[in-house]
XYZ file of N, CA and C in Angstrom:
597
model
N 168.153 166.296 92.476
C 167.466 164.653 92.974
C 167.410 163.561 93.141
N 166.570 162.618 93.851
C 167.420 161.679 94.503
C 166.040 161.031 95.461
N 166.872 160.179 96.464
C 165.608 159.581 97.534
C 166.033 160.457 98.902
N 165.588 160.711 99.548
C 165.810 161.501 101.140
C 166.425 160.473 101.711
N 167.689 160.369 102.462
C 168.308 159.319 103.442
C 168.897 158.378 102.473
N 168.950 158.420 101.126
C 169.516 157.749 100.215
C 170.907 157.690 99.098
N 169.515 159.153 98.683
C 170.958 159.089 97.330
C 170.441 160.896 96.784
N 171.854 162.079 96.442
C 171.109 163.009 95.819
C 171.520 163.050 94.590
N 171.303 163.264 93.182
C 172.039 163.517 92.345
C 172.230 164.619 91.631
N 172.955 164.819 90.826
C 173.661 165.856 90.469
C 173.297 165.660 88.727
N 172.241 167.052 87.984
C 172.292 166.338 86.678
C 172.482 167.631 85.779
N 173.286 168.037 85.286
C 173.336 169.155 84.260
C 172.605 169.290 83.226
N 171.470 170.679 82.457
C 170.816 171.021 81.967
C 170.851 172.173 80.855
N 170.551 171.632 79.591
C 171.272 172.979 78.552
C 170.032 174.142 78.638
N 170.024 175.556 78.769
C 169.413 176.522 78.806
C 168.714 176.404 77.625
N 169.064 175.892 76.750
C 168.446 176.023 75.153
C 167.600 174.982 75.117
N 167.389 174.238 75.793
C 166.384 172.842 75.739
C 166.148 172.332 76.682
N 164.874 171.210 76.568
C 164.588 170.549 77.955
C 165.188 169.683 78.164
N 166.478 169.109 77.666
C 166.785 167.408 77.226
C 168.080 167.769 78.544
N 167.533 167.283 79.370
C 169.104 166.683 80.446
C 170.260 166.384 80.077
N 171.183 166.410 80.662
C 171.865 165.372 80.733
C 172.326 164.831 81.724
N 173.650 163.294 81.181
C 173.428 162.749 82.145
C 173.713 163.068 83.521
N 173.199 162.289 84.922
C 173.807 162.528 85.956
C 175.508 162.620 86.462
N 176.350 163.425 86.854
C 177.522 163.597 87.234
C 177.968 163.839 88.343
N 177.185 163.624 88.980
C 177.556 163.387 90.897
C 176.271 162.585 91.323
N 177.188 161.832 92.550
C 175.807 161.529 93.081
C 176.358 161.591 94.751
N 175.551 161.737 95.440
C 175.460 161.728 97.124
C 174.667 160.911 97.727
N 174.947 160.191 98.884
C 174.416 159.096 99.762
C 172.963 159.346 100.380
N 172.790 160.948 100.186
C 172.084 161.960 100.565
C 171.257 162.824 99.909
N 170.359 163.736 100.589
C 169.821 164.590 99.203
C 171.236 165.799 99.361
N 171.092 166.579 98.402
C 172.171 167.679 97.764
C 171.731 168.968 98.570
N 172.839 169.294 99.355
C 172.104 170.480 100.381
C 172.470 172.200 99.503
N 173.491 171.961 99.043
C 174.431 173.513 98.556
C 174.844 172.956 97.089
N 175.264 174.004 96.189
C 176.471 173.402 94.874
C 176.538 174.680 94.102
N 177.774 174.707 93.484
C 178.228 176.123 93.125
C 179.112 175.637 91.881
N 178.831 176.562 90.745
C 179.893 176.474 89.917
C 181.454 177.526 90.166
N 182.159 177.553 89.591
C 183.421 177.621 89.837
C 183.308 179.163 88.745
N 183.913 180.294 88.376
C 183.896 180.972 87.550
C 184.034 180.982 85.885
N 184.788 179.679 86.414
C 184.842 178.912 84.913
C 184.150 178.485 84.455
N 182.971 178.417 85.152
C 181.900 177.472 84.140
C 182.183 175.805 84.048
N 183.438 175.224 84.745
C 184.002 173.899 84.468
C 184.029 173.022 86.013
N 184.631 173.889 86.620
C 184.596 173.155 88.317
C 183.117 173.278 89.280
N 182.963 172.136 89.911
C 181.751 172.240 91.091
C 182.122 171.826 91.821
N 181.347 172.385 93.275
C 181.185 171.941 94.264
C 179.550 171.537 94.747
N 179.419 170.524 95.509
C 178.825 170.140 95.876
C 178.422 169.835 97.517
N 177.401 170.189 98.423
C 177.456 169.665 99.672
C 176.195 169.024 99.700
N 176.031 168.233 101.201
C 175.124 167.063 101.229
C 174.553 166.873 103.242
N 173.896 166.247 102.398
C 173.194 166.019 103.678
C 173.942 163.821 104.696
N 174.923 163.745 103.605
C 175.702 162.349 104.247
C 177.021 163.219 104.765
N 177.213 164.563 105.257
C 177.931 165.153 105.995
C 179.188 165.275 105.367
N 179.256 165.185 103.830
C 180.577 165.423 102.707
C 180.111 165.871 101.530
N 181.331 166.582 101.054
C 181.299 167.578 100.459
C 181.965 166.764 98.622
N 181.514 167.465 97.390
C 182.568 166.813 96.906
C 182.858 167.469 95.691
N 184.375 167.522 95.007
C 184.613 168.949 94.260
C 184.919 167.895 93.439
N 184.380 168.576 91.647
C 184.322 168.529 90.936
C 185.583 169.178 89.998
N 186.664 168.862 89.308
C 187.314 169.868 89.169
C 187.062 170.656 87.539
N 186.353 169.540 86.661
C 186.136 169.757 85.486
C 184.532 168.644 85.246
N 184.045 169.233 84.822
C 182.138 168.108 84.686
C 182.255 167.849 83.529
N 183.510 167.863 82.564
C 183.450 167.206 81.130
C 184.845 165.889 81.486
N 185.086 165.709 82.789
C 186.020 164.783 82.980
C 185.500 163.566 84.264
N 186.100 162.709 84.780
C 185.473 161.522 85.600
C 186.081 161.744 86.861
N 187.043 162.749 87.133
C 187.267 163.070 88.864
C 186.609 163.386 89.447
N 186.374 163.090 90.358
C 185.420 163.076 91.697
C 186.318 163.134 92.730
N 186.432 164.434 93.797
C 186.521 164.334 94.874
C 185.843 164.116 96.024
N 185.287 163.108 96.843
C 184.780 163.130 98.271
C 185.581 163.891 99.244
N 185.122 164.521 99.656
C 185.561 165.716 100.336
C 185.102 164.912 102.232
N 185.626 164.455 102.791
C 184.662 163.689 104.558
C 185.566 164.509 105.689
N 185.628 165.674 106.144
C 185.937 166.628 107.074
C 184.983 166.698 108.213
N 183.565 166.464 107.433
C 182.687 167.670 108.197
C 181.942 166.415 108.998
N 181.626 166.701 110.402
C 180.496 165.637 111.204
C 178.968 166.365 111.267
N 178.545 166.630 110.019
C 177.029 167.065 109.867
C 176.584 167.854 108.127
N 175.318 167.591 108.127
C 175.200 167.712 106.883
C 175.783 169.402 106.167
N 176.178 169.160 105.085
C 177.210 170.174 104.215
C 175.644 171.538 103.950
N 175.612 172.064 104.281
C 174.787 172.881 103.870
C 175.137 174.194 103.074
N 176.578 174.650 102.884
C 176.891 175.895 102.443
C 178.419 175.393 101.614
N 178.510 175.805 100.473
C 179.693 175.719 99.298
C 180.016 177.065 98.417
N 181.457 177.091 98.289
C 181.552 178.469 97.242
C 182.982 178.393 97.406
N 183.074 179.067 95.958
C 184.739 178.819 95.487
C 185.190 180.380 96.057
N 186.512 180.572 96.195
C 186.987 181.533 96.270
C 187.429 182.185 94.418
N 187.083 183.559 94.544
C 187.688 183.955 93.119
C 189.109 184.440 93.022
N 189.728 184.002 94.206
C 191.378 184.481 93.993
C 191.747 183.178 93.080
N 193.381 183.687 92.756
C 193.990 183.457 92.296
C 194.804 181.790 92.623
N 194.840 181.832 94.553
C 195.030 180.823 95.306
C 194.451 179.179 94.855
N 193.385 179.548 94.384
C 192.627 177.759 94.340
C 191.857 177.631 95.840
N 191.236 178.319 96.158
C 190.933 177.695 97.657
C 189.175 177.577 97.981
N 188.291 177.472 97.743
C 187.125 177.012 98.104
C 186.885 176.413 99.864
N 185.944 176.881 99.837
C 185.081 177.055 101.476
C 183.522 175.953 101.840
N 183.802 175.021 102.481
C 182.230 174.240 102.971
C 181.982 174.464 104.389
N 180.524 174.752 104.714
C 180.049 174.621 105.932
C 178.982 174.247 106.419
N 178.956 173.783 107.162
C 178.111 172.795 108.052
C 177.472 172.664 109.629
N 176.077 171.759 109.568
C 175.330 172.211 110.842
C 176.755 171.537 111.516
N 177.090 171.132 111.360
C 178.317 170.934 112.702
C 179.162 172.098 113.464
N 179.037 173.552 112.188
C 178.994 174.387 113.229
C 180.223 174.922 113.072
N 180.900 174.339 111.936
C 182.317 174.556 111.650
C 182.270 175.088 109.797
N 183.739 175.983 109.799
C 183.497 176.318 107.892
C 185.131 175.656 107.997
N 184.937 175.217 106.749
C 186.486 174.807 106.079
C 187.115 175.003 104.928
N 188.253 175.755 105.315
C 188.588 176.293 103.997
C 189.729 175.184 103.084
N 189.580 174.815 101.910
C 190.197 173.908 101.215
C 191.104 174.163 99.769
N 192.151 173.694 99.894
C 192.984 173.778 98.705
C 192.441 173.209 97.569
N 192.160 173.370 96.615
C 191.297 173.241 95.464
C 192.847 171.662 94.883
N 194.151 172.117 94.836
C 195.324 172.139 94.487
C 195.201 169.728 95.114
N 195.199 170.432 96.269
C 195.949 169.465 97.242
C 194.337 168.721 97.513
N 193.274 168.960 97.898
C 191.920 168.749 98.167
C 191.392 168.819 99.944
N 192.720 168.958 100.422
C 193.479 169.240 101.939
C 192.614 170.393 102.605
N 192.030 170.584 103.902
C 191.442 171.435 104.873
C 193.113 172.207 105.034
N 192.942 173.525 104.996
C 194.072 174.548 105.166
C 193.744 175.034 105.938
N 192.437 175.897 106.497
C 191.967 176.050 107.832
C 190.344 175.764 108.255
N 190.497 175.984 109.678
C 188.969 175.921 110.233
C 188.534 176.814 110.513
N 187.522 176.999 111.143
C 186.532 177.993 111.608
C 185.876 177.494 113.007
N 185.665 177.820 114.082
C 184.388 177.110 114.631
C 183.782 178.435 115.275
N 183.543 179.594 115.668
C 183.040 180.582 115.967
C 181.601 180.671 116.058
N 181.474 179.837 115.145
C 178.857 179.822 114.978
C 178.859 178.942 116.107
N 177.697 179.185 116.418
C 176.897 178.218 117.564
C 175.669 177.991 117.173
N 176.230 177.858 116.052
C 175.038 176.818 115.548
C 175.196 176.647 114.024
N 174.470 175.578 113.148
C 174.807 175.281 111.774
C 174.650 176.446 111.107
N 175.978 176.139 109.863
C 175.576 177.389 109.023
C 175.322 177.043 107.491
N 174.462 177.836 106.787
C 173.248 178.045 106.436
C 174.130 178.687 105.231
N 174.862 179.327 104.914
C 175.291 179.847 103.437
C 176.629 180.145 103.882
N 177.079 180.879 102.517
C 179.089 180.793 102.407
C 179.078 181.901 100.760
N 179.536 182.777 101.137
C 180.119 184.008 99.729
C 181.695 184.451 100.441
N 182.012 184.567 99.635
C 183.992 185.277 99.567
C 183.442 187.016 98.976
N 184.135 187.347 99.242
C 184.129 188.623 99.018
C 185.172 188.884 97.968
N 185.753 190.148 96.937
C 186.108 190.322 95.766
C 187.098 189.844 96.055
N 187.983 190.172 97.332
C 190.158 190.110 97.353
C 189.823 188.852 97.059
N 189.081 187.776 97.452
C 189.373 186.207 97.045
C 189.806 185.813 98.591
N 190.397 186.547 99.874
C 190.540 185.831 100.622
C 189.723 186.064 102.089
N 188.367 186.568 101.682
C 187.991 187.185 103.067
C 186.414 186.229 102.539
N 185.823 185.863 103.708
C 184.373 185.566 103.724
C 183.602 185.611 104.431
N 182.455 185.145 104.233
C 180.982 185.834 105.100
C 179.696 184.823 105.045
N 179.550 184.003 106.185
C 178.812 183.127 106.679
C 178.030 183.218 106.906
N 176.432 182.623 107.041
C 174.910 183.182 107.842
C 174.998 181.886 108.719
N 174.396 181.819 109.673
C 174.392 180.690 110.589
C 172.505 180.945 111.029
N 172.521 179.816 112.228
C 171.279 179.417 112.267
C 171.171 179.818 113.821
N 172.233 180.779 114.588
C 172.176 181.424 115.646
C 172.082 182.703 115.329
N 171.773 183.033 114.082
C 170.694 184.296 113.643
C 171.822 185.278 113.420
N 173.112 184.827 112.998
C 174.435 185.874 113.093
C 175.031 185.991 111.214
N 175.716 186.712 111.192
C 176.272 186.448 110.140
C 177.634 186.568 110.405
N 178.883 186.206 110.287
C 179.844 185.530 110.312
C 180.769 186.203 109.547
N 182.047 186.614 110.034
C 183.010 187.221 108.213
C 184.360 186.905 108.495
N 185.540 185.931 107.784
C 186.497 185.928 108.562
C 187.652 185.655 107.302
N 189.126 185.219 107.561
C 189.726 185.983 106.273
C 191.633 184.906 106.504
N 191.645 184.359 105.476
C 192.598 183.534 105.460
C 194.101 184.520 104.280
N 195.475 184.260 105.153
C 196.515 184.404 104.224
C 197.543 183.502 104.823
N 198.551 183.255 103.713
C 199.288 181.970 103.477
C 200.619 183.279 104.144
N 201.419 181.980 105.148
C 202.705 182.895 105.349
C 203.689 182.223 104.480
N 204.617 183.106 103.893
C 205.286 182.338 102.658
C 206.177 181.944 103.391
N 206.892 181.953 104.100
C 208.150 181.810 104.532
C 208.065 180.410 104.834
N 206.982 180.055 106.240
C 206.561 178.455 106.675
C 205.722 177.663 105.176
N 205.105 177.984 104.226
C 204.521 177.681 103.301
C 203.230 176.976 104.004
N 202.461 178.059 105.187
C 201.460 177.503 105.357
C 200.402 178.448 105.515
N 199.239 177.881 105.915
C 198.097 178.634 105.881
C 197.867 178.908 107.305
N 197.035 180.352 107.456
C 196.255 180.863 108.564
C 195.119 181.420 108.307
N 193.788 181.353 109.337
C 192.672 182.124 109.540
C 192.952 183.105 110.494
N 191.824 184.012 110.033
C 191.305 184.643 111.281
C 190.287 185.585 111.344
N 189.838 185.933 112.254
C 188.014 185.717 112.850
C 187.972 187.629 112.402
N 187.018 187.996 111.277
C 187.092 189.795 111.242
C 185.758 190.156 111.924
N 184.450 189.568 112.111
C 183.565 190.502 113.062
C 182.622 189.525 112.597
N 181.553 189.516 113.831
C 180.511 189.013 113.942
C 178.943 190.228 114.098
N 177.643 189.723 113.457
C 176.658 190.546 113.775
C 175.247 189.561 113.361
N 174.698 190.285 114.607
C 172.652 190.063 114.760
C 172.127 190.416 113.522
N 172.257 189.668 112.961
C 171.389 189.833 111.648
C 170.005 189.168 111.571
N 169.283 188.582 112.419
C 168.363 187.989 112.087
C 167.693 187.585 113.638
N 166.593 188.117 113.891
C 166.275 187.314 115.558
C 165.368 185.992 115.174
N 166.090 184.841 115.647
C 166.036 183.285 114.943
C 166.821 182.559 113.966
N 167.298 181.738 113.524
C 167.937 181.742 112.079
C 168.731 182.359 111.165
N 169.331 182.178 110.345
C 169.918 183.075 108.746
C 169.817 181.512 107.914
N 168.338 181.551 107.459
C 168.580 180.304 106.101
C 169.044 180.616 105.040
N 169.135 181.921 104.778
C 170.400 181.617 103.158
C 170.849 182.850 102.905
N 171.796 182.863 102.164
C 172.493 184.250 102.013
C 173.442 183.942 100.673
N 173.387 184.922 100.172
C 173.173 185.516 98.579
C 174.092 186.666 98.645
N 175.205 186.703 97.405
C 175.819 187.332 97.507
C 176.072 188.275 95.723
N 176.153 189.157 95.812
C 175.924 190.618 94.368
C 176.764 190.143 93.548
N 176.372 190.114 92.193
C 177.522 189.875 91.263
C 179.087 190.176 91.496
N 179.046 192.083 91.673
C 180.621 192.808 91.741
C 180.593 192.326 93.886
N 180.227 191.656 94.554
C 180.331 191.131 95.992
C 180.236 192.249 96.613
N 179.551 193.287 96.063
C 179.526 194.837 97.216
C 178.760 194.527 98.205
N 177.593 193.614 97.684
C 176.939 193.682 98.948
C 176.244 191.935 99.097
N 175.660 191.774 100.662
C 175.319 190.456 100.547
C 173.411 190.490 100.899
N 172.533 189.596 100.810
C 171.370 189.530 101.374
C 170.496 188.497 102.283
N 170.706 188.684 103.341
C 169.960 187.247 104.126
C 168.791 187.300 104.316
N 168.314 185.988 104.642
C 166.814 185.740 104.433
C 166.954 185.027 106.066
N 166.049 185.484 106.897
C 165.473 184.812 108.151
C 164.599 184.224 108.624
N 164.729 183.433 109.599
C 163.102 182.885 110.464
C 162.627 184.191 110.392
N 162.658 185.354 110.680
C 161.565 186.300 111.343
C 161.386 187.270 110.131
N 161.156 185.746 109.297
C 160.356 186.654 108.092
C 160.717 187.523 107.216
N 161.500 187.870 107.205
C 162.891 189.481 106.582
C 164.234 188.654 105.853
N 164.059 189.649 104.781
C 164.969 189.408 104.137
C 166.038 191.346 104.157
N 167.486 191.295 104.677
C 168.136 191.769 104.689
C 169.207 192.475 103.652
N 169.785 193.650 103.919
C 171.051 193.279 102.909
C 172.223 194.239 103.590
N 173.223 193.689 103.257
C 174.214 194.034 104.240
C 175.211 194.611 102.615
N 175.995 195.700 103.748
C 177.483 195.325 103.053
C 178.260 194.324 102.982
N 179.106 194.199 101.992
C 179.763 193.134 102.097
C 181.294 193.211 103.026
N 181.740 194.766 102.461
C 182.797 194.838 103.031
C 183.202 194.961 104.718
N 182.074 196.245 105.224
C 181.375 197.157 106.401
C 180.766 195.895 107.420
N 180.367 195.452 106.730
C 179.255 194.421 107.741
C 177.817 195.651 107.841
N 178.072 196.696 106.997
C 176.903 197.557 107.616
C 175.102 197.010 106.972
N 174.229 197.862 107.511
C 172.718 197.038 106.592
C 172.897 198.047 105.781
N 172.461 197.870 104.909
C 171.890 198.865 103.719
C 170.089 198.776 103.526
N 169.555 197.622 103.938
C 168.428 198.124 104.166
C 167.250 196.874 104.203
């Protein structure tokens, strides 16, 4: 909630009651994306002010504003892996992989030809898929060079998913399937690992 072009606010709600908890984060424009980490404590937020926000614990006061994008941050997602990674995607056509411990970008992906609208990690915690306004789905992966103590990234595949842009993306709980929704008024289910169309 908030005012367009002025503020975006994130509040926690208790499902067992209608009482809302205080605002826990604020951005300078609308909130576009939000995701809890599996632990239910850490939170990622993406907003129209071209920034993301990482909250390591909703019970604490620490808030890290991530100012690396040049467009609205439409997608955020935590990796399920043990390395403490998360990813942000923006209308600037960039996907950025971050390290939780340093709050720094470790890998950039720039293959998309239009803005990013959704992101989801595969169950292995080092590969991800993103949806894009160019009508495609993209797969990427990251790896750690233990000798150099650096991270790298690699492009896996791109598939034409919808005529018109892909507006939304979600993964199944077991990360075996993803569903995409497009401007062609269809929703499609895909195999998360192979990219094959299921339905």
